[in-house]
mmCIF file of C-alpha atoms in Angstrom:
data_model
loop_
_atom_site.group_PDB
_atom_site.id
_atom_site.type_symbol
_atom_site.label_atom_id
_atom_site.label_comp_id
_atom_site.label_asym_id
_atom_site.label_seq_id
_atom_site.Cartn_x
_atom_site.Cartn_y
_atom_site.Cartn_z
ATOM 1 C CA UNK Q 1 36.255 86.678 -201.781
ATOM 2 C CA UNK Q 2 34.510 85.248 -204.872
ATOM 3 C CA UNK Q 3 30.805 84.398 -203.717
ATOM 4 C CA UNK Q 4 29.051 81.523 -205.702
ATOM 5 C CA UNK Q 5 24.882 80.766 -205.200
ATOM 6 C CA UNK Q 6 24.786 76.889 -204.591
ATOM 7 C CA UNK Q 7 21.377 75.356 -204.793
ATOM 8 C CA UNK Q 8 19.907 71.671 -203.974
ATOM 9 C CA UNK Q 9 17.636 70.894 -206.399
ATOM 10 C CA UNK Q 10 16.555 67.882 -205.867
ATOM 11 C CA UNK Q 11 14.825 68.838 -202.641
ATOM 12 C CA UNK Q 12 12.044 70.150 -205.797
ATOM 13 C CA UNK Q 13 12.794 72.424 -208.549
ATOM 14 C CA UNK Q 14 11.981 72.284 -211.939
ATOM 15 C CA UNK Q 15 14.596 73.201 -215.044
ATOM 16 C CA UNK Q 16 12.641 76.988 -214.913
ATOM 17 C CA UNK Q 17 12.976 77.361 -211.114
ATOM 18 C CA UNK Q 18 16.861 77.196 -211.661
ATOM 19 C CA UNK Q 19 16.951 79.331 -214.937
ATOM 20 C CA UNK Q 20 15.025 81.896 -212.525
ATOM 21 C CA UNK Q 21 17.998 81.939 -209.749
ATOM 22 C CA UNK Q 22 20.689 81.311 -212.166
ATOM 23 C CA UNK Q 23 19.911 84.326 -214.055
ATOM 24 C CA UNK Q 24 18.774 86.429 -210.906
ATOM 25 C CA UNK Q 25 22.922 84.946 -209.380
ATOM 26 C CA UNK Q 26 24.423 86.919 -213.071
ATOM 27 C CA UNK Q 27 22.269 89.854 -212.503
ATOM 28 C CA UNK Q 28 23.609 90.409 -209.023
ATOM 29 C CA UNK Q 29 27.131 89.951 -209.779
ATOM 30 C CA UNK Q 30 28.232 86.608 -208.330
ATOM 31 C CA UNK Q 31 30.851 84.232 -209.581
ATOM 32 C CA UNK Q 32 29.001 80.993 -210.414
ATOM 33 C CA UNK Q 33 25.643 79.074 -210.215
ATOM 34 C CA UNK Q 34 26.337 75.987 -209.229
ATOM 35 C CA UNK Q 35 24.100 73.011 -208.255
ATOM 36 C CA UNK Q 36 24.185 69.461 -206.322
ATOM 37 C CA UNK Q 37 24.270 66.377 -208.415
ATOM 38 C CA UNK Q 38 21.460 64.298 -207.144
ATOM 39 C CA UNK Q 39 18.928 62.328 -207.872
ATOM 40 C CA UNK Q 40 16.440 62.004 -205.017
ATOM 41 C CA UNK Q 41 14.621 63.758 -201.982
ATOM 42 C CA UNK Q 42 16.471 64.440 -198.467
ATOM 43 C CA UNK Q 43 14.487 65.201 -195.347
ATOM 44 C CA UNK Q 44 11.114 65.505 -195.555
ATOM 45 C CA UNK Q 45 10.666 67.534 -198.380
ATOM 46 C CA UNK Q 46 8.330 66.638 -201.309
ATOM 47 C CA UNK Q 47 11.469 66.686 -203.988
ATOM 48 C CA UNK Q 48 8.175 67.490 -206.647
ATOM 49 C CA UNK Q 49 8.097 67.737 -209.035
ATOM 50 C CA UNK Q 50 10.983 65.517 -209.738
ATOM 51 C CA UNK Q 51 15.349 65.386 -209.933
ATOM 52 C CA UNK Q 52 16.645 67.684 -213.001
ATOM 53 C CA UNK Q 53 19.682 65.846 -214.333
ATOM 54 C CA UNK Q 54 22.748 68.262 -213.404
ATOM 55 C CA UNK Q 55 24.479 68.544 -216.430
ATOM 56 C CA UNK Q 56 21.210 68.814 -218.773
ATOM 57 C CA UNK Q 57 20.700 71.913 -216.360
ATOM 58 C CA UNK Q 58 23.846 73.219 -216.974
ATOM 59 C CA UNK Q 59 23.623 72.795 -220.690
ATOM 60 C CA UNK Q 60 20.725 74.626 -220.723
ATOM 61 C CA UNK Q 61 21.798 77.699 -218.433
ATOM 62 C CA UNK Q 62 25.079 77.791 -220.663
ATOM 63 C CA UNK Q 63 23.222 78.911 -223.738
ATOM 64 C CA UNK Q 64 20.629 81.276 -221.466
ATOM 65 C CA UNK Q 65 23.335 83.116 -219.181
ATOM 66 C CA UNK Q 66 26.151 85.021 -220.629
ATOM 67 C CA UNK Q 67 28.843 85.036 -217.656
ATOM 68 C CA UNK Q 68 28.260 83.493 -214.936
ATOM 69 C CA UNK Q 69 30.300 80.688 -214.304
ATOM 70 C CA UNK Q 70 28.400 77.273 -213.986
ATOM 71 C CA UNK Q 71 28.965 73.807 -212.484
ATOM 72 C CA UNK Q 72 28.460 71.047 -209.862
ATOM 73 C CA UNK Q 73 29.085 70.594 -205.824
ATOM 74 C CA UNK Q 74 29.792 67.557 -206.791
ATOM 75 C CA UNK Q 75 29.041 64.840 -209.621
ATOM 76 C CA UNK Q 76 29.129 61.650 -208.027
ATOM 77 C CA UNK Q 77 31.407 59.360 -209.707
ATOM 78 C CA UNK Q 78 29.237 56.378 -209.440
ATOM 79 C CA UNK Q 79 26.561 58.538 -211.883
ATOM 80 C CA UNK Q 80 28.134 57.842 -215.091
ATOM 81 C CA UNK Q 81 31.106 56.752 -217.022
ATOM 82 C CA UNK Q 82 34.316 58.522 -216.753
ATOM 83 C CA UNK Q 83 34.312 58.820 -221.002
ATOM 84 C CA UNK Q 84 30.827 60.144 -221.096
ATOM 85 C CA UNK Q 85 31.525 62.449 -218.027
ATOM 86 C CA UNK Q 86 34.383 64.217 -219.719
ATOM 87 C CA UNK Q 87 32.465 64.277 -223.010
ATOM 88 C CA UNK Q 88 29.200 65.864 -221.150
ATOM 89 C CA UNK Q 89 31.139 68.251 -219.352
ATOM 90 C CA UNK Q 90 33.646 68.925 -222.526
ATOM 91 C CA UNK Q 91 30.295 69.881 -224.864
ATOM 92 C CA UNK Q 92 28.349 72.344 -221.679
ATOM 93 C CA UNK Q 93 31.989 74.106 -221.997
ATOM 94 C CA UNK Q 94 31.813 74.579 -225.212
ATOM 95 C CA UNK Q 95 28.167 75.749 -224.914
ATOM 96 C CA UNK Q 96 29.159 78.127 -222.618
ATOM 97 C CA UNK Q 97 32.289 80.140 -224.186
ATOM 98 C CA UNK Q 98 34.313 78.008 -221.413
ATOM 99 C CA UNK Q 99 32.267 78.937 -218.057
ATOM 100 C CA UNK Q 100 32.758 75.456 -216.722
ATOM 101 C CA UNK Q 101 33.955 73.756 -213.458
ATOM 102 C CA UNK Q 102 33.454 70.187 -212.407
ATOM 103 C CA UNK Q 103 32.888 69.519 -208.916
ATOM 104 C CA UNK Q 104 33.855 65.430 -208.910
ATOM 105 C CA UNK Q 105 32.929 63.761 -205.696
ATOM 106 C CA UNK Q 106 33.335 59.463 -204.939
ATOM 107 C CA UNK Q 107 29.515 58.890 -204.033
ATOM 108 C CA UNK Q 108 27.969 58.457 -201.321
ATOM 109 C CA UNK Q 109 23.974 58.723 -201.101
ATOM 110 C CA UNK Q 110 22.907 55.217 -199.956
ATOM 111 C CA UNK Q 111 18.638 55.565 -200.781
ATOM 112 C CA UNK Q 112 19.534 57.638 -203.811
ATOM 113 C CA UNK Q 113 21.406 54.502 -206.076
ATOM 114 C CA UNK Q 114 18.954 51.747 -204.121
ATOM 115 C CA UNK Q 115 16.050 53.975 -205.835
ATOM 116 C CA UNK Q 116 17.535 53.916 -208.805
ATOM 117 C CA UNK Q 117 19.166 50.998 -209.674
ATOM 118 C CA UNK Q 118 22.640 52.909 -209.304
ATOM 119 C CA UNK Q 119 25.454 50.506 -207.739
ATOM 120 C CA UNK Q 120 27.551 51.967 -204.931
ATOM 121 C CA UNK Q 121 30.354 49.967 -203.580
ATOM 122 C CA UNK Q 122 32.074 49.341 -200.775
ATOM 123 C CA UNK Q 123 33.967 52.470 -199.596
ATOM 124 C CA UNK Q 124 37.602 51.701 -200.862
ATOM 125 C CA UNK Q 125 35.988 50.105 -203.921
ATOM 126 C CA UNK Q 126 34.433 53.351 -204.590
ATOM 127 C CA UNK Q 127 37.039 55.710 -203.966
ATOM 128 C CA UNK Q 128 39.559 53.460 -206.225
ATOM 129 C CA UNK Q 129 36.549 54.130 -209.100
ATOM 130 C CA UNK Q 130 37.006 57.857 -208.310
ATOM 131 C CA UNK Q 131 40.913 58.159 -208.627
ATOM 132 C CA UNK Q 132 40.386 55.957 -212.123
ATOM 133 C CA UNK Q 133 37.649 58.524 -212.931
ATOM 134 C CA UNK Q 134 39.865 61.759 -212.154
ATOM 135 C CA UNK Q 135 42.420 60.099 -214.186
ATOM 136 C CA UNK Q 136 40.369 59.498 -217.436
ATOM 137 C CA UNK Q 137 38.380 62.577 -217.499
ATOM 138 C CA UNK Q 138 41.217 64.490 -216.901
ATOM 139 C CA UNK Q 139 43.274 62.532 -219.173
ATOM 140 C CA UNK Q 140 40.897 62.559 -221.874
ATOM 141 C CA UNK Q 141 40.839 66.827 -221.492
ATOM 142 C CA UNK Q 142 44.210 66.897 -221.647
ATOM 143 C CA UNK Q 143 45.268 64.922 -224.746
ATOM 144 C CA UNK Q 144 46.465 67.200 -227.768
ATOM 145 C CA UNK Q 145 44.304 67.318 -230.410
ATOM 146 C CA UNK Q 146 45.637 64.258 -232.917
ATOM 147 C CA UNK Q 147 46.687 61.900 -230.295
ATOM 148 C CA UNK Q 148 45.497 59.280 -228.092
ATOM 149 C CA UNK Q 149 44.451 58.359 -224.946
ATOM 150 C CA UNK Q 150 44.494 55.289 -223.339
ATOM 151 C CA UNK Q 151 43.809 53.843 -219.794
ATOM 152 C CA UNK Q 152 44.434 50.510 -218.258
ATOM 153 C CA UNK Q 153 42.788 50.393 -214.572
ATOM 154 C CA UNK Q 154 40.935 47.776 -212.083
ATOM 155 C CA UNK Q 155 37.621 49.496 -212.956
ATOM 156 C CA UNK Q 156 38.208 51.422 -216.194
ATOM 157 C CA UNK Q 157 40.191 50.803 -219.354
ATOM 158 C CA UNK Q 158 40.480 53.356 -222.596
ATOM 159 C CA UNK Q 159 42.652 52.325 -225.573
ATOM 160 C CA UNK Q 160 43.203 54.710 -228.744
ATOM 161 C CA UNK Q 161 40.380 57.225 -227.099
ATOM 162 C CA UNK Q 162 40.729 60.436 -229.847
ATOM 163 C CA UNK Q 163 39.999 61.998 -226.086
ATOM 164 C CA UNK Q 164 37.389 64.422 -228.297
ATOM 165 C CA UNK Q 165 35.394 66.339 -227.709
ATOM 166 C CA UNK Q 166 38.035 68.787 -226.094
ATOM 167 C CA UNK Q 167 36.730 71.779 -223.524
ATOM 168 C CA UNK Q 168 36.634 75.752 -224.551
ATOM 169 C CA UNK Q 169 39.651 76.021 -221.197
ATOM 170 C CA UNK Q 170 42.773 74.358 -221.791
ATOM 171 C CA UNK Q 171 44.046 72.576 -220.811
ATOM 172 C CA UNK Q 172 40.766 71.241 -219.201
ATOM 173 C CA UNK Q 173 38.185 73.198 -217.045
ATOM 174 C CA UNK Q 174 38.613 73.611 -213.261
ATOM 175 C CA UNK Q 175 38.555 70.477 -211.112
ATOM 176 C CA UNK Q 176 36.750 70.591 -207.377
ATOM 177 C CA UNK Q 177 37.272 68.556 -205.001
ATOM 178 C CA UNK Q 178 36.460 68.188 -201.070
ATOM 179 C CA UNK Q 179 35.621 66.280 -198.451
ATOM 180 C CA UNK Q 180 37.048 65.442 -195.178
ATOM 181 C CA UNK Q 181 38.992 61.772 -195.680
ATOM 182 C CA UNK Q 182 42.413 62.296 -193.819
ATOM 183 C CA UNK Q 183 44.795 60.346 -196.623
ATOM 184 C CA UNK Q 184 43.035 59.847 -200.195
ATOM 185 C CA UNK Q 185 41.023 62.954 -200.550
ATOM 186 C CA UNK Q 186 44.356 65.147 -199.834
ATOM 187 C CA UNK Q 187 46.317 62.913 -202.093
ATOM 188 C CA UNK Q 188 43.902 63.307 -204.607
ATOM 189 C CA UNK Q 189 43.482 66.964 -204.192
ATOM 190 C CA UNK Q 190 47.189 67.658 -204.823
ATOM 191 C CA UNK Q 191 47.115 65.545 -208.007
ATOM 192 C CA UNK Q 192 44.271 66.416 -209.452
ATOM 193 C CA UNK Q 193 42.391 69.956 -207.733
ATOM 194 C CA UNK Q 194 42.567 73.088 -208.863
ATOM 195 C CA UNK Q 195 39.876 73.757 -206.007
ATOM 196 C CA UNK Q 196 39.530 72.325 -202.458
ATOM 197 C CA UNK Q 197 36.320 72.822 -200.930
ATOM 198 C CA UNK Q 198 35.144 71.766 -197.376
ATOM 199 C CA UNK Q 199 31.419 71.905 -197.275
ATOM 200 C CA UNK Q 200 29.459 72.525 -193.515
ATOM 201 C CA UNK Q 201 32.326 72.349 -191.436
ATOM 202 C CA UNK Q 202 33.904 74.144 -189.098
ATOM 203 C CA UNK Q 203 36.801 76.933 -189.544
ATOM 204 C CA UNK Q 204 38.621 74.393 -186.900
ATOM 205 C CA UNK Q 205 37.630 71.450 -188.868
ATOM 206 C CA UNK Q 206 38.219 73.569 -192.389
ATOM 207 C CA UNK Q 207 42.126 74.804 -191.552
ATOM 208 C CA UNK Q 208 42.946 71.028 -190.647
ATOM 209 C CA UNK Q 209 41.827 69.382 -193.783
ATOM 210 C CA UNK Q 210 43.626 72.143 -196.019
ATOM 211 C CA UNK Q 211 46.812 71.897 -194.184
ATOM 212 C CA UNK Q 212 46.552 68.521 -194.826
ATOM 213 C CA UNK Q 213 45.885 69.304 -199.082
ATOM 214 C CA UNK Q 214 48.804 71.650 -198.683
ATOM 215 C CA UNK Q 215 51.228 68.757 -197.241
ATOM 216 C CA UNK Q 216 49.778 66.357 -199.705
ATOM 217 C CA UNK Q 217 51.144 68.621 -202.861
ATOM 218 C CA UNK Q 218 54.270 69.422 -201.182
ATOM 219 C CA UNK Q 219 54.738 65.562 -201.041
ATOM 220 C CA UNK Q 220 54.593 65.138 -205.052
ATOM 221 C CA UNK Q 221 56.548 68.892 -205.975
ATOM 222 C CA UNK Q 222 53.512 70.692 -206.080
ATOM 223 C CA UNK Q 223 52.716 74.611 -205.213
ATOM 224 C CA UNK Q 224 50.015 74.479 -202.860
ATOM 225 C CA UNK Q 225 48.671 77.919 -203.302
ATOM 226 C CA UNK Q 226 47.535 76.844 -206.680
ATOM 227 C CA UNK Q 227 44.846 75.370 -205.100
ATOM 228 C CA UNK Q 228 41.783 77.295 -204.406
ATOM 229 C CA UNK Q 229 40.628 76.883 -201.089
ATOM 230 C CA UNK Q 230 36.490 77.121 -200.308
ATOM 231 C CA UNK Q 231 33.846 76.339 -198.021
ATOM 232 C CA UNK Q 232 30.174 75.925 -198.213
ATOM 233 C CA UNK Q 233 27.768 77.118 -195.983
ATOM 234 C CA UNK Q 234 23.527 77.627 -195.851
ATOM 235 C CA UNK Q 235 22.818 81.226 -195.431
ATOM 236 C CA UNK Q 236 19.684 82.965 -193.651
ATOM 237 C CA UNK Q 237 20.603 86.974 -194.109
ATOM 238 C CA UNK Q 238 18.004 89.090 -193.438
ATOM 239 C CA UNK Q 239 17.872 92.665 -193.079
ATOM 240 C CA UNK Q 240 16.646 92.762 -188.953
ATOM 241 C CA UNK Q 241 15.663 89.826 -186.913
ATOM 242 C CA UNK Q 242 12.328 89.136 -187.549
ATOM 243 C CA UNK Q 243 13.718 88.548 -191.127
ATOM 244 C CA UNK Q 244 16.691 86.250 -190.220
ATOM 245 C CA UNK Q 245 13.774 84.180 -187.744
ATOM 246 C CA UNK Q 246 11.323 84.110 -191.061
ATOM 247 C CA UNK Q 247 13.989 82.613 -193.129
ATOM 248 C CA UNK Q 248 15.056 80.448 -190.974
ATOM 249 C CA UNK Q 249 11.551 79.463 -190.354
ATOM 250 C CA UNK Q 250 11.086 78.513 -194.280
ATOM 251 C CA UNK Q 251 14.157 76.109 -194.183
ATOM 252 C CA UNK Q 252 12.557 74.308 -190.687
ATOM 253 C CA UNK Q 253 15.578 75.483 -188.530
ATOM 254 C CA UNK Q 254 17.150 77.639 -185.231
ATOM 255 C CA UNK Q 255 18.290 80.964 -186.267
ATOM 256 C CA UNK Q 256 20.808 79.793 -183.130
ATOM 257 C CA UNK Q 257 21.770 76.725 -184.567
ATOM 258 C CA UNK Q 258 22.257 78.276 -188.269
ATOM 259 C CA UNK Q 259 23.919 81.081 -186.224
ATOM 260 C CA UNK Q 260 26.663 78.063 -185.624
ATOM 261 C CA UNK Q 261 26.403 76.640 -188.164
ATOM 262 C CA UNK Q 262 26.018 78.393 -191.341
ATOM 263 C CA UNK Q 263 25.962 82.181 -192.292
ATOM 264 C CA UNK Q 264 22.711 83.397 -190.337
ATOM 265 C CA UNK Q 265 22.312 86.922 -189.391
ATOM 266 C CA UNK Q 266 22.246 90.524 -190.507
ATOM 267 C CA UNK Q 267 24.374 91.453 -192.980
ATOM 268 C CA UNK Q 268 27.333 93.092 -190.552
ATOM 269 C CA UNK Q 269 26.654 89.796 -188.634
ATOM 270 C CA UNK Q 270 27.635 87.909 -191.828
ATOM 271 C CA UNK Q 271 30.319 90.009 -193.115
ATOM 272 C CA UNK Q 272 31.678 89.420 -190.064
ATOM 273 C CA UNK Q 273 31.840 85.996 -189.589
ATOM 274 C CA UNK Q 274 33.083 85.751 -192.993
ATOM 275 C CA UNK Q 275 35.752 87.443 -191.834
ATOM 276 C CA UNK Q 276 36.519 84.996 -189.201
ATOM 277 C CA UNK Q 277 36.259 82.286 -191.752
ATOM 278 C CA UNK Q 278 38.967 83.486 -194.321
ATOM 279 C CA UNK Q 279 41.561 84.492 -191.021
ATOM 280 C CA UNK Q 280 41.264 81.174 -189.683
ATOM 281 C CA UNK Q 281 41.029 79.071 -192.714
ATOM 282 C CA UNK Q 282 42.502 81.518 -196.275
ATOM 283 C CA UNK Q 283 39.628 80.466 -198.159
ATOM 284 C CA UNK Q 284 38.612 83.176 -200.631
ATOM 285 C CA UNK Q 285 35.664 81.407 -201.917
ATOM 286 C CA UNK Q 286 32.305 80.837 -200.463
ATOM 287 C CA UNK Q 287 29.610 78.380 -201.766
ATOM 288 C CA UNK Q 288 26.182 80.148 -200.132
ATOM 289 C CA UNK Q 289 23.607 77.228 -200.082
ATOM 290 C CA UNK Q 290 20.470 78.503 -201.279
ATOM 291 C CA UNK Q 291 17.504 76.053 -199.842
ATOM 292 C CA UNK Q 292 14.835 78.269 -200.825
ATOM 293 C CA UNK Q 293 14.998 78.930 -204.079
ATOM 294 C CA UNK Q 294 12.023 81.036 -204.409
ATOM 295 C CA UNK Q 295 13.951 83.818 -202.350
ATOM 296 C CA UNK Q 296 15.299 85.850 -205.173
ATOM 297 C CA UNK Q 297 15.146 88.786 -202.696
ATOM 298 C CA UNK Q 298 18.054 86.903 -200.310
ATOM 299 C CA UNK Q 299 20.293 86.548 -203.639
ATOM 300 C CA UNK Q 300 19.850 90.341 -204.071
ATOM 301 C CA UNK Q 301 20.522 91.088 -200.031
ATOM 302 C CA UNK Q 302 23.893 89.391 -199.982
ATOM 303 C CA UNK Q 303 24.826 91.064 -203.607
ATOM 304 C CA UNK Q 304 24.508 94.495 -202.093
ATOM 305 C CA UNK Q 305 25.087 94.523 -198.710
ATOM 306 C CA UNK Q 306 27.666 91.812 -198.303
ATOM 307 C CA UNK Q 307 29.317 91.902 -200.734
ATOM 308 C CA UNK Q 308 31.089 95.475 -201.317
ATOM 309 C CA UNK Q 309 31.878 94.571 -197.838
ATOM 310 C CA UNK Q 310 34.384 91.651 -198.920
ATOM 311 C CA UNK Q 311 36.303 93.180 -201.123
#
């Protein structure tokens, strides 16, 4: 079970508060850092001091880690252009030795493009931008060095692109993608995915939407067990109750309802619900959402008593 550290920034952390649990996450032996790709506030937090743009971050932590792997959960596709998305994401692999993955979601935050300026269609309109935008970036990746790619869509058209730069991974780095649609997402997944991930749902809900992934790759000749199956969940571990309650307290919710919810508990608590997880669902990767990113000490819990645990 790889575990990843998965943090909202945009709820208020600066570039140094992420460089702090990114480098605390490679100390303690997880996978990846990753981070949300948004631009304002949710809740009532303050958000202060201000959004962090996701893949400046990651360009940044590529030269200042060494191997953790790094990347997003997910870039909205109505954020930037397809060509400048695969050429951002092609340069922070190269920056990084090839530590890359690109979470690649359709959009979906209403307030976030009203408050700045960002359109966001209509919901088929935007998810017909997002299967044009899977196809270019991954198009552009995986053009051989001396050739061409071009691109003739409803929303998006490429002719003679020199698709450079080109990643560190080859053919391309790993492509994420999630979400619960009962049609598109799937057939998208089994195109494009070389990860599935279902974040805060249930192990009932979870198992549905990958047997649905799975059908949709059979459909087009495609091994499903080449794609990754994950899940994301919050996480409140603490080492007796009155920790778990004082955690829980910090991120303004139940232990009970995070209990439900997300991985709340005592380690053996934790370890075994995980458990329950990858029987009912055969994910074996976890996204633990980090809200409180001052808690370097939680990072360091789940590293040593969780995760020998998993193995």
């Amino acid at each position: 079970m790889d575990l990843r550290i998965f943090t909202e920034p945009q709820q208020g952390a600066s570039y140094e508060d992420l460089l702090r649990v990114a480098k605390a996450t490679e100390d303690a032996g997880y996978d990846a850092f990753f981070r949300s790709d948004h631009y304002l506030k949710m809740g009532s937090a303050t958000g202060l001091p201000g959004p962090t743009d996701a893949w400046i971050t990651l360009a940044g932590l590529a030269r200042e880690t060494r191997r953790v792997r790094l990347g997003t959960l997910v870039t909205a596709a109505t954020f930037r252009h397809p060509s400048v998305l695969a050429i951002s994401v092609a340069q922070v692999d190269q920056m990084s030795g090839g530590r890359v993955e690109l979470g690649l979601g359709s959009g979906w935050y209403d307030d976030e493009h009203t408050a700045y300026g960002l359109d966001l269609p209509p919901l088929k309109e935007r998810f017909d931008r997002y299967a044009e935008q899977l196809a270019v970036v991954t198009g552009l990746w995986e053009t051989p060095e001396g050739e061409t790619f071009s691109f003739d869509g409803e929303h998006y058209k490429l002719d003679g692109s020199p698709g450079l730069p080109k990643p560190a991974q080859r053919p391309r780095p790993p492509v994420i993608i999630g979400g619960g649609g009962k049609k598109r997402t799937p057939a998208l997944a089994a195109r494009y995915a070389d990860e599935f991930n279902l974040p805060f749902a249930s192990p009932e809900a979870a198992a549905e939407q990958f047997g649905r992934v799975d059908d949709a790759a059979r459909e087009i000749g495609r091994d499903p067990k080449e794609i990754i199956r994950s899940a994301a969940l919050v996480v409140a571990v603490g080492r007796d109750e009155a920790e778990v309650a004082k955690r829980a307290g910090v991120l303004g919710r139940e232990v009970s309802e995070l209990r439900e919810n997300g991985l709340a508990g005592t380690p053996s608590e934790v370890v075994e619900k995980i458990g329950q997880w990858r029987e009912k669902t055969g994910i074996t990767r976890l996204y633990l959402q980090l809200l409180d990113l001052s808690d370097l000490d939680q990072i360091e819990l789940i590293a040593s008593e969780i995760a020998p645990q998993l193995d």
